[in-house]
mmCIF file with all atom_site columns, C-alpha atoms in Angstrom:
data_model
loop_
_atom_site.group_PDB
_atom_site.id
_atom_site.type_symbol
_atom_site.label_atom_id
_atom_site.label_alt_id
_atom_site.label_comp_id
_atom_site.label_asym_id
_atom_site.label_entity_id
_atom_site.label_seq_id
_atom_site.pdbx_PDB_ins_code
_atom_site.Cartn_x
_atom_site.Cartn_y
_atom_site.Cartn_z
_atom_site.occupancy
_atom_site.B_iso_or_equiv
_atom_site.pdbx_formal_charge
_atom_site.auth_seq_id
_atom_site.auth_comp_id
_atom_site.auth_asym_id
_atom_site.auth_atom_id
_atom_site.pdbx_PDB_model_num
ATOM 1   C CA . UNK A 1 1   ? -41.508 12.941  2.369   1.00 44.00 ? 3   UNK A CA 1
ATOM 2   C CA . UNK A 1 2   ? -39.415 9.966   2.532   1.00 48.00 ? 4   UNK A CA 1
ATOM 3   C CA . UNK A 1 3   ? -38.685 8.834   6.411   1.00 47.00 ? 5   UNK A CA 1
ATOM 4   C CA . UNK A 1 4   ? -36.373 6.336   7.456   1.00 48.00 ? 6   UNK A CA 1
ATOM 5   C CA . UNK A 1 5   ? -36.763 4.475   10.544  1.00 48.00 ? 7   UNK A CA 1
ATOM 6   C CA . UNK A 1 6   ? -34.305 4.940   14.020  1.00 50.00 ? 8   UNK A CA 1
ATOM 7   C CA . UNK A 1 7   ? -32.736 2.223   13.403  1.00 59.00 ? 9   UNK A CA 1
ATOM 8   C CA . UNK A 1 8   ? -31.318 2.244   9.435   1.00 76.00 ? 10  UNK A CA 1
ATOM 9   C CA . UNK A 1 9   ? -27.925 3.305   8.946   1.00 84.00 ? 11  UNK A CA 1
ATOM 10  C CA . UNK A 1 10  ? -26.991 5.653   6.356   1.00 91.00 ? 12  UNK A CA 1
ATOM 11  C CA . UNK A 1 11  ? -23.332 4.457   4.357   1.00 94.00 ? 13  UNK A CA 1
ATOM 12  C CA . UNK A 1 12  ? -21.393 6.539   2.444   1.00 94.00 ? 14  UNK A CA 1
ATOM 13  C CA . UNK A 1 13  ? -17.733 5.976   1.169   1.00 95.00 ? 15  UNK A CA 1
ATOM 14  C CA . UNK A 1 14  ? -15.251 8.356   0.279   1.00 94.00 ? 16  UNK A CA 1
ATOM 15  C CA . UNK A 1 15  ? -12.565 8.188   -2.284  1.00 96.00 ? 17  UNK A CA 1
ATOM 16  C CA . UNK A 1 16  ? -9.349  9.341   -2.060  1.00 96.00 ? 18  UNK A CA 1
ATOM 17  C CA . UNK A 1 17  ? -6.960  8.840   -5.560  1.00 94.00 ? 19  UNK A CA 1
ATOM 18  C CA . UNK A 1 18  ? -5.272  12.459  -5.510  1.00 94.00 ? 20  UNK A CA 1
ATOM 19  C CA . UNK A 1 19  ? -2.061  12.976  -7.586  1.00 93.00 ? 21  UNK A CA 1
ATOM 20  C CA . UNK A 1 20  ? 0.228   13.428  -4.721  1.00 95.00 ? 22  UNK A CA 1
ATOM 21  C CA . UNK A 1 21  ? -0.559  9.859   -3.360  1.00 97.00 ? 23  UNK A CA 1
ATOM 22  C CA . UNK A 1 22  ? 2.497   8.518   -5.334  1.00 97.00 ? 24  UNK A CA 1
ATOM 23  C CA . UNK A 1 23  ? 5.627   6.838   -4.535  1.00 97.00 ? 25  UNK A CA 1
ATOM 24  C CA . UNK A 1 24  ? 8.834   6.046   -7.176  1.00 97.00 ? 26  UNK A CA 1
ATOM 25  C CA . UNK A 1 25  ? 10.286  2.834   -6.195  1.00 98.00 ? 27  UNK A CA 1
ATOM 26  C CA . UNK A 1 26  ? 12.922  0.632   -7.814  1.00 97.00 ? 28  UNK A CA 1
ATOM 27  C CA . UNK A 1 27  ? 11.853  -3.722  -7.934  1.00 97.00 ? 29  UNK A CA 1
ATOM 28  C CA . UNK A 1 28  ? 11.542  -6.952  -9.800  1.00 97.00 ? 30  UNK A CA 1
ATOM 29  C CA . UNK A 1 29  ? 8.690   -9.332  -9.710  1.00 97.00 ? 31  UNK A CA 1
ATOM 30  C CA . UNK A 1 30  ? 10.093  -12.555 -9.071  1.00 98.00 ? 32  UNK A CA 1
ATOM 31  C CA . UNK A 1 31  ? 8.197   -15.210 -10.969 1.00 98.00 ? 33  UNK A CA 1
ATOM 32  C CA . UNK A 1 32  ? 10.089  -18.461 -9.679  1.00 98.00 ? 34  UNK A CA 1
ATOM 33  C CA . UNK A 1 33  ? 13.534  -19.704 -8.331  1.00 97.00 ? 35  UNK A CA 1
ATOM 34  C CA . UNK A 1 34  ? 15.138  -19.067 -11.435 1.00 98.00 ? 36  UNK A CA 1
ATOM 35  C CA . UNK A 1 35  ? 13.169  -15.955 -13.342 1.00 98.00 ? 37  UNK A CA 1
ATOM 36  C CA . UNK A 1 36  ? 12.627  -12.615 -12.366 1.00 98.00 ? 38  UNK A CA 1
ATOM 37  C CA . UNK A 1 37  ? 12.329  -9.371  -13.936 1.00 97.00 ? 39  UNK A CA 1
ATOM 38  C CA . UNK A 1 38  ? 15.704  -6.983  -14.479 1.00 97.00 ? 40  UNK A CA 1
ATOM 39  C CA . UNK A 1 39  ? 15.631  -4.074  -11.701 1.00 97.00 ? 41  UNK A CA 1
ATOM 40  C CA . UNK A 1 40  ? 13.272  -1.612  -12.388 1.00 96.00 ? 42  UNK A CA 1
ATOM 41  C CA . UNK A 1 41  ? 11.238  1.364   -11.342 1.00 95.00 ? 43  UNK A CA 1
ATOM 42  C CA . UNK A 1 42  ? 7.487   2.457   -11.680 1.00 94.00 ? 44  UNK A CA 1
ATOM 43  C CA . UNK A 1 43  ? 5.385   5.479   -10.845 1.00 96.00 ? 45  UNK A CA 1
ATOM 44  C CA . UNK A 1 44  ? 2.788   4.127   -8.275  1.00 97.00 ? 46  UNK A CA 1
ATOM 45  C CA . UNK A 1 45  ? -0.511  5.739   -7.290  1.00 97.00 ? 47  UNK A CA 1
ATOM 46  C CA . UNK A 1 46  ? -2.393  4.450   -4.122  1.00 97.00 ? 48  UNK A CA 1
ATOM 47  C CA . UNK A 1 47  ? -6.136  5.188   -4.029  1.00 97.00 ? 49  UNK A CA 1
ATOM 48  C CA . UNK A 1 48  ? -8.064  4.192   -1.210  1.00 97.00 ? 50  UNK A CA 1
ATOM 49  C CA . UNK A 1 49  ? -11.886 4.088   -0.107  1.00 97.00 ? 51  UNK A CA 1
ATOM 50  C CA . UNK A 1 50  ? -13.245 4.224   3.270   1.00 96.00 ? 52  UNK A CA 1
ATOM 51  C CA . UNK A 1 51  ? -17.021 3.423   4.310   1.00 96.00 ? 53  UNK A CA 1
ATOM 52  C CA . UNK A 1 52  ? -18.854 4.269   6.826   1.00 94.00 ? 54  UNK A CA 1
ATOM 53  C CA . UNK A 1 53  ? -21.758 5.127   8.749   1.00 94.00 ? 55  UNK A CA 1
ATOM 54  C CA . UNK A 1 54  ? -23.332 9.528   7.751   1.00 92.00 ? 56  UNK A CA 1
ATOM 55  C CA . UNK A 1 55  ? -23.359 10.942  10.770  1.00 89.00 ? 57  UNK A CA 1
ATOM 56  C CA . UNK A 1 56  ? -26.183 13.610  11.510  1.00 88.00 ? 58  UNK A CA 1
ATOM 57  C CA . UNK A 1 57  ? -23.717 16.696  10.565  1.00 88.00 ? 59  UNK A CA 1
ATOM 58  C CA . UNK A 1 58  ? -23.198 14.859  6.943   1.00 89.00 ? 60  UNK A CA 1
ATOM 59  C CA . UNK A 1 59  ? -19.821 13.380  7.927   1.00 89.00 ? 61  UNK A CA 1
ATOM 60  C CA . UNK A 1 60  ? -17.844 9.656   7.677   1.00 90.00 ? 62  UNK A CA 1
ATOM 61  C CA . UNK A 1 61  ? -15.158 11.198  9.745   1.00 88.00 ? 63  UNK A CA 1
ATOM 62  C CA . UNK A 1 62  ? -12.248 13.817  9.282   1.00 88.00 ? 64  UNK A CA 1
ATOM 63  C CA . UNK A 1 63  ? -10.705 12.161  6.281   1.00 89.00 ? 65  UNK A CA 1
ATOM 64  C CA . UNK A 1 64  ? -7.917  14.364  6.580   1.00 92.00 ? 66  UNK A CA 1
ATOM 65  C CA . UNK A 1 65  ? -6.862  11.974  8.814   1.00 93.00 ? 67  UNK A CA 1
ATOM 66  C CA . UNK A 1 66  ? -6.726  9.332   6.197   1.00 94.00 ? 68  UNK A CA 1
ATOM 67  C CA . UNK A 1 67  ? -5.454  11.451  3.467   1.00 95.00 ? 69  UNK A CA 1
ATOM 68  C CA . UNK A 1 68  ? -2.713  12.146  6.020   1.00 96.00 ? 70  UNK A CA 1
ATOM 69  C CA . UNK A 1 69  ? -1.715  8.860   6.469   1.00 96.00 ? 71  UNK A CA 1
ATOM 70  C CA . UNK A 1 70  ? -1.635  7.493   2.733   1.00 97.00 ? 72  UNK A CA 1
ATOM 71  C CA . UNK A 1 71  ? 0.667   10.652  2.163   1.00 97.00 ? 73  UNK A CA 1
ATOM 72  C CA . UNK A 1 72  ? 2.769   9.342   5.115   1.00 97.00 ? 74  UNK A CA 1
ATOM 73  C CA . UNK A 1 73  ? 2.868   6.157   3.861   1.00 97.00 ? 75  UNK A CA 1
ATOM 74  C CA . UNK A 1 74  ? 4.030   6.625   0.431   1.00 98.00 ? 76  UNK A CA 1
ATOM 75  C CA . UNK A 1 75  ? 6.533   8.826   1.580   1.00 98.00 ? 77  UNK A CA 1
ATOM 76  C CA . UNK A 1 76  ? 8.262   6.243   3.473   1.00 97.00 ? 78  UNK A CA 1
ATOM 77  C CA . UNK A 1 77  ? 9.090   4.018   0.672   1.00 97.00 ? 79  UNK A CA 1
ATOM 78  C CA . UNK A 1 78  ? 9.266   6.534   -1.759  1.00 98.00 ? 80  UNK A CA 1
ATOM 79  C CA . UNK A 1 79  ? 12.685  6.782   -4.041  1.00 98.00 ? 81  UNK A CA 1
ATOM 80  C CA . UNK A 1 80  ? 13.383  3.169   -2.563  1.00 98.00 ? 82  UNK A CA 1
ATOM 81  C CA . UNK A 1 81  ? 14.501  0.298   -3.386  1.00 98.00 ? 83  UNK A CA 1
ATOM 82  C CA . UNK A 1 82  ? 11.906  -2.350  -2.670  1.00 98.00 ? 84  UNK A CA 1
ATOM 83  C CA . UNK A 1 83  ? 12.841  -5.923  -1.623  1.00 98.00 ? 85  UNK A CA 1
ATOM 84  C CA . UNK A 1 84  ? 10.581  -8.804  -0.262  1.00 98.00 ? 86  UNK A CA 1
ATOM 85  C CA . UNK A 1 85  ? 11.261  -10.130 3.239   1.00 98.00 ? 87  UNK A CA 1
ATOM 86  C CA . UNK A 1 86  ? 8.975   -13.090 2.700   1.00 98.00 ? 88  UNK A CA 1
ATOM 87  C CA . UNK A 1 87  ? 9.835   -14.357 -1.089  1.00 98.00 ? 89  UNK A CA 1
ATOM 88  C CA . UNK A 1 88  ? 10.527  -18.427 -1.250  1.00 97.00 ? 90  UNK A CA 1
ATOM 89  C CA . UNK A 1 89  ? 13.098  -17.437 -3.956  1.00 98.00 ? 91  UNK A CA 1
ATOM 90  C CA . UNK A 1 90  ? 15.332  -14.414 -2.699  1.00 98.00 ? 92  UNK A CA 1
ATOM 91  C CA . UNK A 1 91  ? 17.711  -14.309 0.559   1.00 98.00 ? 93  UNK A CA 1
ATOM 92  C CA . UNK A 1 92  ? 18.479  -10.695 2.300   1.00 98.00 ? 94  UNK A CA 1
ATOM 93  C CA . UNK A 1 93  ? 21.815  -10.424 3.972   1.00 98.00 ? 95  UNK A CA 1
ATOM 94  C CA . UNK A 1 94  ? 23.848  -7.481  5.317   1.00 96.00 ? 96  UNK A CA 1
ATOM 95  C CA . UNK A 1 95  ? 27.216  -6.875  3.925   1.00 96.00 ? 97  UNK A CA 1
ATOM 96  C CA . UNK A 1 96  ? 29.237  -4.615  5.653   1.00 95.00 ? 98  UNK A CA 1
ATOM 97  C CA . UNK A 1 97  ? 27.498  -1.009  3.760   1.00 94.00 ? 99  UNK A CA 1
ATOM 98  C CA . UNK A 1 98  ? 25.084  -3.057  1.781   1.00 98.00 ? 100 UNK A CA 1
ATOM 99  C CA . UNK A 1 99  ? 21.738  -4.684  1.809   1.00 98.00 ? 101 UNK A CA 1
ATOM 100 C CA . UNK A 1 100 ? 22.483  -8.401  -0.300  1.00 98.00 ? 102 UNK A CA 1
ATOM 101 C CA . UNK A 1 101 ? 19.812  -9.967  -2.242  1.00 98.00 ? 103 UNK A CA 1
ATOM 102 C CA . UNK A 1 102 ? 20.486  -13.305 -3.187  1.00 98.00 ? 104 UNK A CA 1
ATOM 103 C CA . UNK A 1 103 ? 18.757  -15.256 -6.248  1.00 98.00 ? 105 UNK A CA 1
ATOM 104 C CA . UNK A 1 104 ? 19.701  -18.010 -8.205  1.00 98.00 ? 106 UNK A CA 1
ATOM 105 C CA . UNK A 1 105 ? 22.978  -17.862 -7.665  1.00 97.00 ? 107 UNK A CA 1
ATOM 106 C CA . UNK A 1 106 ? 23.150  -13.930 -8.259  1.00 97.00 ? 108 UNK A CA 1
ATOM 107 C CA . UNK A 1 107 ? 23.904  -11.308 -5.796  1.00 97.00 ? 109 UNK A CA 1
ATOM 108 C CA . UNK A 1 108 ? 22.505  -7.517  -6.245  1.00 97.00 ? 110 UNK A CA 1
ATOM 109 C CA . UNK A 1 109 ? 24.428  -5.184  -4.165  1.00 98.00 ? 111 UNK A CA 1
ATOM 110 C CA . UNK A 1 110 ? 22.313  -2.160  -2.126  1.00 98.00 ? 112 UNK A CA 1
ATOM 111 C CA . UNK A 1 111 ? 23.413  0.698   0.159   1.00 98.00 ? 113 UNK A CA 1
ATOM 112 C CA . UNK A 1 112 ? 21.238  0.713   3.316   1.00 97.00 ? 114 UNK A CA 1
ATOM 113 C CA . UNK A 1 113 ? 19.769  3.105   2.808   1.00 97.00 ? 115 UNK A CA 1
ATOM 114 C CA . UNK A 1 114 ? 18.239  3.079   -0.643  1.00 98.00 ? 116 UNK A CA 1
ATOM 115 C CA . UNK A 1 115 ? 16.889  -0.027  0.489   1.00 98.00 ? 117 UNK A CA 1
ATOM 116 C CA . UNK A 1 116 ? 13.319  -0.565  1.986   1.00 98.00 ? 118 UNK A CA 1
ATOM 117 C CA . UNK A 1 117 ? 12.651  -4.237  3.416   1.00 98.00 ? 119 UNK A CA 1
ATOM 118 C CA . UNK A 1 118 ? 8.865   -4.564  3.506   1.00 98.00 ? 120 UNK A CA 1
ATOM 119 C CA . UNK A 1 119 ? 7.094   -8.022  4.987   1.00 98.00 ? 121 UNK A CA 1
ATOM 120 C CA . UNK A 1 120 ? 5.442   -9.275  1.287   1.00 98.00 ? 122 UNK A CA 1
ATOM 121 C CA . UNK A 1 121 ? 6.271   -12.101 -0.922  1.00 98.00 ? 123 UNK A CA 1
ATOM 122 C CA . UNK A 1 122 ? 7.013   -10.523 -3.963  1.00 98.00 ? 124 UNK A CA 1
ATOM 123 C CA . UNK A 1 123 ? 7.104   -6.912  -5.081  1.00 97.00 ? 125 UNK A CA 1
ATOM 124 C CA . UNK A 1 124 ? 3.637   -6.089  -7.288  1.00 96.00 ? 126 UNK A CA 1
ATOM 125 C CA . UNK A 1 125 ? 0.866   -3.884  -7.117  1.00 96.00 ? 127 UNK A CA 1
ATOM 126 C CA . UNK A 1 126 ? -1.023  -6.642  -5.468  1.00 97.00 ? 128 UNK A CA 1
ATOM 127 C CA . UNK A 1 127 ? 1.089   -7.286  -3.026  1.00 98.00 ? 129 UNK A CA 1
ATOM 128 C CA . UNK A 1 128 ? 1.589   -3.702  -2.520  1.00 98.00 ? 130 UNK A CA 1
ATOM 129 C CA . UNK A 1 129 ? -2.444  -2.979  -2.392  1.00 98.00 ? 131 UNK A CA 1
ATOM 130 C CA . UNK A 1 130 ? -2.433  -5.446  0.867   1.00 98.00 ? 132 UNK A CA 1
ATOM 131 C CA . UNK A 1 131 ? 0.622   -3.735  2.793   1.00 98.00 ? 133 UNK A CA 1
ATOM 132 C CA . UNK A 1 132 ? -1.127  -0.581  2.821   1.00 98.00 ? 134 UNK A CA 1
ATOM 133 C CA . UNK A 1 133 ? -4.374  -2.079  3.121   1.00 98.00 ? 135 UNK A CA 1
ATOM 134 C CA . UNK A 1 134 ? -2.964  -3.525  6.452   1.00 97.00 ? 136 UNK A CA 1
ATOM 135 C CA . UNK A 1 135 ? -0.483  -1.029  7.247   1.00 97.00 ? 137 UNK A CA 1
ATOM 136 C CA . UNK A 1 136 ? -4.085  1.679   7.195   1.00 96.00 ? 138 UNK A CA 1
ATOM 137 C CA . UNK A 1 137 ? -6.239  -1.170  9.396   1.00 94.00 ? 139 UNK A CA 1
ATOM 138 C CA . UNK A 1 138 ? -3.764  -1.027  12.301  1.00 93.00 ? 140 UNK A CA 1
ATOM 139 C CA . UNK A 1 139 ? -3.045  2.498   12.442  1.00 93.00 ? 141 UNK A CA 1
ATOM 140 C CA . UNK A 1 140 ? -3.982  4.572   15.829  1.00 93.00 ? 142 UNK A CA 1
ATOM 141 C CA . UNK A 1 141 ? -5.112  7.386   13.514  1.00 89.00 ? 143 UNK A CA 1
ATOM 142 C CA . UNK A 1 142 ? -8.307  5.616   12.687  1.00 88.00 ? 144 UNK A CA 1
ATOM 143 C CA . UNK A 1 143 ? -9.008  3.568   15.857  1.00 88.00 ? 145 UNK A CA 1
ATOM 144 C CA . UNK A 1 144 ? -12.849 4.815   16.770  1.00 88.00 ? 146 UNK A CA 1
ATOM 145 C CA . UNK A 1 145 ? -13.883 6.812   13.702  1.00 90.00 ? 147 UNK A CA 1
ATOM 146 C CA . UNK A 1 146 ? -16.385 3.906   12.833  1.00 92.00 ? 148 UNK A CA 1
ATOM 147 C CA . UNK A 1 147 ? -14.655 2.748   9.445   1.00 94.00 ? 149 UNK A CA 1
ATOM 148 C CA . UNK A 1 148 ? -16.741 -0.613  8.132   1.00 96.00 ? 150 UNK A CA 1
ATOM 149 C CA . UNK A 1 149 ? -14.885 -1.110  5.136   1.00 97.00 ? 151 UNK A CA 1
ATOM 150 C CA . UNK A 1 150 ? -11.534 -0.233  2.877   1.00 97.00 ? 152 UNK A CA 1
ATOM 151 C CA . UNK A 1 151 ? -10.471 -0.900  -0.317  1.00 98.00 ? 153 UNK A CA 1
ATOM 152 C CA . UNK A 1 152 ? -7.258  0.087   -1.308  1.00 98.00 ? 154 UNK A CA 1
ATOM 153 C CA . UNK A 1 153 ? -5.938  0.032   -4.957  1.00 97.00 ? 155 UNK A CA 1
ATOM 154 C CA . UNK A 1 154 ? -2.336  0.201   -6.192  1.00 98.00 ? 156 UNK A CA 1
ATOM 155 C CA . UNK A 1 155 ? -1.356  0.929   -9.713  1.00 96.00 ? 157 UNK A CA 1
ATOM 156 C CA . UNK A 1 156 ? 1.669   1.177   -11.721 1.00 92.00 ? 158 UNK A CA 1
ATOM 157 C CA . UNK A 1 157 ? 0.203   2.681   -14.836 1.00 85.00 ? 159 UNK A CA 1
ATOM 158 C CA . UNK A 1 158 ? -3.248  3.885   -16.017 1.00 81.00 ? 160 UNK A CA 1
ATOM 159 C CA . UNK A 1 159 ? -5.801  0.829   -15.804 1.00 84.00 ? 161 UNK A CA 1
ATOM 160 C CA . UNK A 1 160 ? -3.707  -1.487  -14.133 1.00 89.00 ? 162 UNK A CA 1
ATOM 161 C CA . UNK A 1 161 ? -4.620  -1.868  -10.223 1.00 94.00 ? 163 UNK A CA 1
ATOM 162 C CA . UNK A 1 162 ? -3.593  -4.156  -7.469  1.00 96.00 ? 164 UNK A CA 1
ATOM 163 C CA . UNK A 1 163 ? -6.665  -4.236  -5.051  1.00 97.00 ? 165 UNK A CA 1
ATOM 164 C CA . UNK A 1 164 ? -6.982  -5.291  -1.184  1.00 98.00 ? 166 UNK A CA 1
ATOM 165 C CA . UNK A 1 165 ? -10.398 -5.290  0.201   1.00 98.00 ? 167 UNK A CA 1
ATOM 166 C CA . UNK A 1 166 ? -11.536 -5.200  3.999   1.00 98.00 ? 168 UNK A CA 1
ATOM 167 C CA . UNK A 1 167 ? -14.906 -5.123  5.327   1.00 97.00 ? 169 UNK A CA 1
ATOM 168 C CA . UNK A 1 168 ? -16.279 -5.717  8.830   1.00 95.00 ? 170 UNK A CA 1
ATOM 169 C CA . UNK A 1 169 ? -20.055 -4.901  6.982   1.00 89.00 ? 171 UNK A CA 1
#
């Protein structure tokens, strides 16, 4: 029989990537100050992992809780219009009705409220994969369940992924 001493942790990590982690959004990549991509949408999936330390019922933690919040999170920007607040290359203004993005010299016209304003530089699956990454670090939800380290992936098609990585391990 194989015994482990008091002190050695045991680590697992789950993974969520379940279909109904998704979120349709509408974007551009912007590539500099005077190319970017036409308007757009995507399919995204978020997957996430979570490690921690087994406790001695066989658990991480409720990961309901986590699977609760990835669900919450998609569904916030989901069927949106995506813009970044913190792009070198494109200017948000309010008009009246409408969100303005300015670049180059063009201005694309948004009602409010198909419009999501989200604090990242431009609008790809790696910028994406750190919003959530940081959006899942700071939530109450998972304050004291003894998370050590996430990884959260973003993709906009099969094989392509946008990855954010946090460990405190």
């Amino acid at each position: 029989m194989h015994k482990t001493s008091d002190n050695s942790r045991r680590l697992s990590r789950i993974e969520i990537s379940k279909e109904a982690l998704n979120f349709s959004i509408g974007h551009f990549t912007i590539f500099s100050s005077t190319n970017r991509e036409d308007l757009h949408g995507h399919n995204f999936q978020l997957h996430c992992n979570a490690t921690a330390e087994l406790n001695d019922e066989g658990l991480l933690f409720d990961y309901a809780i986590l699977k609760q919040l990835l669900k919450k999170l998609c569904d916030e920007i989901d069927e949106q219009v995506v813009l970044p607040l913190n792009s070198p290359h494109l200017s948000i203004a309010e008009e009246g009705d409408y969100v303005v993005a300015g670049f180059n010299g063009e201005k694309l016209y948004f009602l409010h409220r198909d419009v999501t304003l989200l604090p990242i530089a431009n609008s790809t699956v790696e910028e994406f994969s750190h919003y959530f990454l940081h959006k899942i670090l700071n939530h109450d939800d998972l304050a004291g369940k003894g998370v050590l380290a996430l990884t959260v992936k973003v993709s906009s098609n099969s094989g392509q992924f946008g990855v954010a990585e946090w460990s405190s391990l």
